């Protein structure tokens, strides 16, 4: 399992709800936390590792030695939003790329945990921004899409072309299937409603991020 980079088709796929919490899901969540820490991230959505299911995880401490800060949100729904705040965001599927995004300053989110228990949280500032960013992922929306809606994506769009070229080169080297095959695999998983039993055994072909402008 690995963190997939833009423009992998799964990143623009609207995820389906989790129907069952089982041992495979728990193993995947554990590996996702490990991948997130390796990448120095604070949040990671399921489709960022190639899974079209509605769950994401967060640890604002970004450290494996802070397990009490680990949160898993299964089938999350943002129920309330309040205020507006501009802030910088990045994404583990767009390593090295950052931009300012306008988000609600306060949110109320409802979800289920790994025990199947429902919960609700009222969040503000960074925690609110993170859950909005990750919930967007589950709807196939990236922070760059939000920037585009705000009319602030011109410079970022130039950098996105480098990610597209990088991914296409990897496909040409047969490290990844073509877009149609990748999308069909995602659709088949979504239709089955469950994570494949052998998902954690899929060979890893990590991409080196493209060289981005520092300006």
Short mmCIF file of C-alpha atoms in Angstrom, two decimals:
data_model
loop_
_atom_site.label_atom_id
_atom_site.label_comp_id
_atom_site.label_asym_id
_atom_site.label_seq_id
_atom_site.Cartn_x
_atom_site.Cartn_y
_atom_site.Cartn_z
CA UNK A 1 0.00 0.00 0.00
CA UNK A 2 1.19 3.51 -0.76
CA UNK A 3 0.05 7.11 -0.93
CA UNK A 4 -1.00 7.81 -4.51
CA UNK A 5 -0.13 11.05 -6.25
CA UNK A 6 -2.25 13.36 -8.39
CA UNK A 7 -3.67 12.75 -10.99
CA UNK A 8 -4.46 9.13 -10.04
CA UNK A 9 -8.16 8.64 -10.97
CA UNK A 10 -9.12 7.54 -7.45
CA UNK A 11 -8.45 11.08 -6.22
CA UNK A 12 -11.34 12.44 -8.28
CA UNK A 13 -13.71 9.54 -7.52
CA UNK A 14 -16.63 10.17 -5.16
CA UNK A 15 -16.17 7.56 -2.43
CA UNK A 16 -18.87 5.16 -1.23
CA UNK A 17 -19.85 4.51 2.37
CA UNK A 18 -18.13 1.88 4.48
CA UNK A 19 -20.59 -1.00 4.99
CA UNK A 20 -18.58 -3.14 7.38
CA UNK A 21 -15.88 -2.58 9.98
CA UNK A 22 -13.68 -5.66 10.03
CA UNK A 23 -10.12 -6.84 10.52
CA UNK A 24 -9.06 -5.85 7.01
CA UNK A 25 -10.25 -2.28 7.57
CA UNK A 26 -8.40 -2.08 10.89
CA UNK A 27 -5.18 -3.34 9.29
CA UNK A 28 -5.52 -0.80 6.49
CA UNK A 29 -6.10 2.02 8.99
CA UNK A 30 -3.00 1.01 10.92
CA UNK A 31 -0.90 1.01 7.77
CA UNK A 32 -2.38 4.35 6.74
CA UNK A 33 -1.26 5.88 10.02
CA UNK A 34 2.24 4.51 9.40
CA UNK A 35 2.31 5.98 5.88
CA UNK A 36 1.03 9.31 7.15
CA UNK A 37 3.77 9.52 9.79
CA UNK A 38 6.44 8.56 7.26
CA UNK A 39 5.27 11.49 5.11
CA UNK A 40 5.02 13.90 8.08
CA UNK A 41 1.30 14.35 7.49
CA UNK A 42 -1.54 15.10 9.89
CA UNK A 43 -4.43 13.66 7.87
CA UNK A 44 -4.98 10.98 5.25
CA UNK A 45 -8.12 9.93 3.38
CA UNK A 46 -8.81 6.42 2.11
CA UNK A 47 -8.73 7.38 -1.56
CA UNK A 48 -5.21 8.74 -1.04
CA UNK A 49 -4.10 5.12 -0.72
CA UNK A 50 -6.30 3.96 -3.60
CA UNK A 51 -9.47 3.00 -1.70
CA UNK A 52 -12.85 4.47 -2.76
CA UNK A 53 -14.42 4.31 0.70
CA UNK A 54 -15.58 7.08 3.02
CA UNK A 55 -13.10 7.19 5.86
CA UNK A 56 -10.09 9.21 6.86
CA UNK A 57 -7.73 9.49 9.78
CA UNK A 58 -6.10 12.37 11.64
CA UNK A 59 -3.31 12.92 14.13
CA UNK A 60 -2.51 16.61 14.57
CA UNK A 61 0.66 15.69 16.48
CA UNK A 62 1.89 13.88 13.34
CA UNK A 63 3.89 11.45 15.51
CA UNK A 64 3.50 7.72 16.17
CA UNK A 65 4.47 8.33 19.82
CA UNK A 66 1.19 10.24 20.30
CA UNK A 67 -1.37 7.46 19.75
CA UNK A 68 -3.89 9.23 21.98
CA UNK A 69 -4.16 11.88 19.25
CA UNK A 70 -5.15 9.34 16.59
CA UNK A 71 -8.69 9.74 15.28
CA UNK A 72 -10.55 7.70 12.66
CA UNK A 73 -13.64 9.14 10.93
CA UNK A 74 -15.80 6.55 9.16
CA UNK A 75 -18.67 7.76 6.95
CA UNK A 76 -18.18 11.34 8.15
CA UNK A 77 -20.76 14.07 7.62
CA UNK A 78 -20.13 17.75 8.29
CA UNK A 79 -23.41 18.95 9.81
CA UNK A 80 -22.70 22.59 10.61
CA UNK A 81 -20.32 25.27 9.38
CA UNK A 82 -19.62 28.71 10.74
CA UNK A 83 -17.35 31.59 9.80
CA UNK A 84 -14.62 31.79 7.20
CA UNK A 85 -10.83 31.71 7.43
CA UNK A 86 -8.04 31.70 4.84
CA UNK A 87 -5.15 29.37 5.54
CA UNK A 88 -2.33 27.48 3.84
CA UNK A 89 -2.83 23.84 2.95
CA UNK A 90 -0.79 21.07 1.42
CA UNK A 91 -1.56 17.47 0.50
CA UNK A 92 0.31 14.17 0.75
CA UNK A 93 -0.91 13.39 -2.78
CA UNK A 94 0.68 16.63 -4.00
CA UNK A 95 3.95 16.63 -2.02
CA UNK A 96 5.69 19.99 -1.92
CA UNK A 97 2.72 21.96 -3.24
CA UNK A 98 0.96 24.50 -1.00
CA UNK A 99 -1.70 27.15 -1.38
CA UNK A 100 -4.19 29.28 0.55
CA UNK A 101 -7.72 27.94 0.85
CA UNK A 102 -10.80 29.56 2.35
CA UNK A 103 -12.51 27.21 4.81
CA UNK A 104 -15.20 27.45 7.47
CA UNK A 105 -13.64 28.46 10.76
CA UNK A 106 -15.86 26.16 12.83
CA UNK A 107 -17.55 22.87 11.95
CA UNK A 108 -19.53 20.09 13.58
CA UNK A 109 -18.71 16.66 12.19
CA UNK A 110 -20.43 13.33 12.83
CA UNK A 111 -18.85 9.96 12.08
CA UNK A 112 -18.26 6.42 13.34
CA UNK A 113 -15.07 5.13 14.95
CA UNK A 114 -13.35 1.76 14.45
CA UNK A 115 -15.59 0.23 17.11
CA UNK A 116 -18.66 1.22 15.14
CA UNK A 117 -19.64 3.84 17.69
CA UNK A 118 -21.07 7.10 16.43
CA UNK A 119 -19.65 10.38 17.68
CA UNK A 120 -19.82 14.10 17.01
CA UNK A 121 -17.11 16.75 17.38
CA UNK A 122 -17.24 20.52 17.33
CA UNK A 123 -13.96 21.76 15.86
CA UNK A 124 -12.35 25.08 15.08
CA UNK A 125 -9.16 26.46 13.51
CA UNK A 126 -6.67 23.77 12.37
CA UNK A 127 -8.74 20.70 13.38
CA UNK A 128 -11.72 22.14 11.50
CA UNK A 129 -9.57 22.81 8.44
CA UNK A 130 -8.14 19.29 8.44
CA UNK A 131 -11.49 17.49 8.59
CA UNK A 132 -12.87 19.74 5.82
CA UNK A 133 -9.79 18.98 3.67
CA UNK A 134 -10.12 15.22 4.25
CA UNK A 135 -13.90 15.17 3.76
CA UNK A 136 -13.34 16.95 0.44
CA UNK A 137 -11.00 14.12 -0.57
CA UNK A 138 -13.83 11.62 -0.07
CA UNK A 139 -15.92 13.64 -2.52
CA UNK A 140 -13.11 13.68 -5.10
CA UNK A 141 -12.21 17.30 -4.34
CA UNK A 142 -8.64 18.45 -3.75
CA UNK A 143 -7.51 21.69 -2.15
CA UNK A 144 -6.38 22.88 -5.57
CA UNK A 145 -9.98 22.56 -6.77
CA UNK A 146 -11.05 24.87 -3.94
CA UNK A 147 -8.36 27.34 -4.97
CA UNK A 148 -9.67 27.20 -8.52
CA UNK A 149 -13.19 28.01 -7.27
CA UNK A 150 -11.72 31.02 -5.48
CA UNK A 151 -9.88 32.15 -8.60
CA UNK A 152 -6.49 31.74 -6.88
CA UNK A 153 -5.03 28.71 -8.65
CA UNK A 154 -3.06 30.14 -11.58
CA UNK A 155 0.41 29.44 -10.17
CA UNK A 156 -0.68 26.13 -8.64
CA UNK A 157 -2.18 24.94 -11.95
CA UNK A 158 1.25 25.33 -13.56
CA UNK A 159 2.75 23.04 -10.93
CA UNK A 160 -0.07 20.52 -11.37
CA UNK A 161 1.05 20.00 -14.96
CA UNK A 162 4.34 18.67 -13.60
CA UNK A 163 2.51 16.11 -11.46
CA UNK A 164 0.47 15.05 -14.51
CA UNK A 165 3.64 14.58 -16.57
CA UNK A 166 5.33 12.70 -13.74
CA UNK A 167 2.42 10.29 -13.40
CA UNK A 168 2.14 9.80 -17.16
CA UNK A 169 5.85 8.96 -17.37
CA UNK A 170 5.38 6.34 -14.64
CA UNK A 171 2.50 4.83 -16.62
CA UNK A 172 4.65 4.75 -19.75
CA UNK A 173 7.24 2.81 -17.74
CA UNK A 174 4.50 0.35 -16.74
CA UNK A 175 4.78 1.22 -13.07
CA UNK A 176 1.06 1.98 -13.08
CA UNK A 177 -1.82 0.86 -15.30
CA UNK A 178 -3.44 3.32 -17.67
CA UNK A 179 -6.20 5.63 -16.42
CA UNK A 180 -9.05 3.46 -17.72
CA UNK A 181 -7.73 0.37 -15.95
CA UNK A 182 -7.08 2.27 -12.73
CA UNK A 183 -10.58 3.74 -12.78
CA UNK A 184 -12.17 0.35 -13.47
CA UNK A 185 -10.33 -1.13 -10.50
CA UNK A 186 -11.65 1.68 -8.29
CA UNK A 187 -15.19 1.24 -9.62
CA UNK A 188 -15.05 -2.53 -9.04
CA UNK A 189 -13.95 -2.01 -5.43
CA UNK A 190 -16.70 0.53 -4.84
CA UNK A 191 -19.28 -1.82 -6.35
CA UNK A 192 -18.10 -4.74 -4.19
CA UNK A 193 -18.47 -2.58 -1.08
CA UNK A 194 -15.37 -3.94 0.60
CA UNK A 195 -11.59 -3.71 0.65
CA UNK A 196 -9.95 -6.59 -1.26
CA UNK A 197 -8.43 -9.15 1.10
CA UNK A 198 -5.06 -8.88 -0.67
CA UNK A 199 -5.02 -5.06 -0.79
CA UNK A 200 -2.07 -4.75 1.60
CA UNK A 201 -0.02 -7.08 -0.61
CA UNK A 202 -0.23 -4.97 -3.78
CA UNK A 203 3.32 -4.14 -5.01
CA UNK A 204 4.48 -0.61 -4.27
CA UNK A 205 5.89 1.68 -6.98
CA UNK A 206 6.57 4.98 -5.30
CA UNK A 207 6.79 8.14 -7.37
CA UNK A 208 9.48 10.75 -6.87
CA UNK A 209 7.68 14.11 -6.65
CA UNK A 210 8.38 16.54 -9.49
CA UNK A 211 10.70 19.49 -9.00
CA UNK A 212 8.51 22.45 -8.07
CA UNK A 213 9.20 26.17 -8.15
CA UNK A 214 10.04 27.67 -4.74
CA UNK A 215 8.50 31.01 -5.60
#
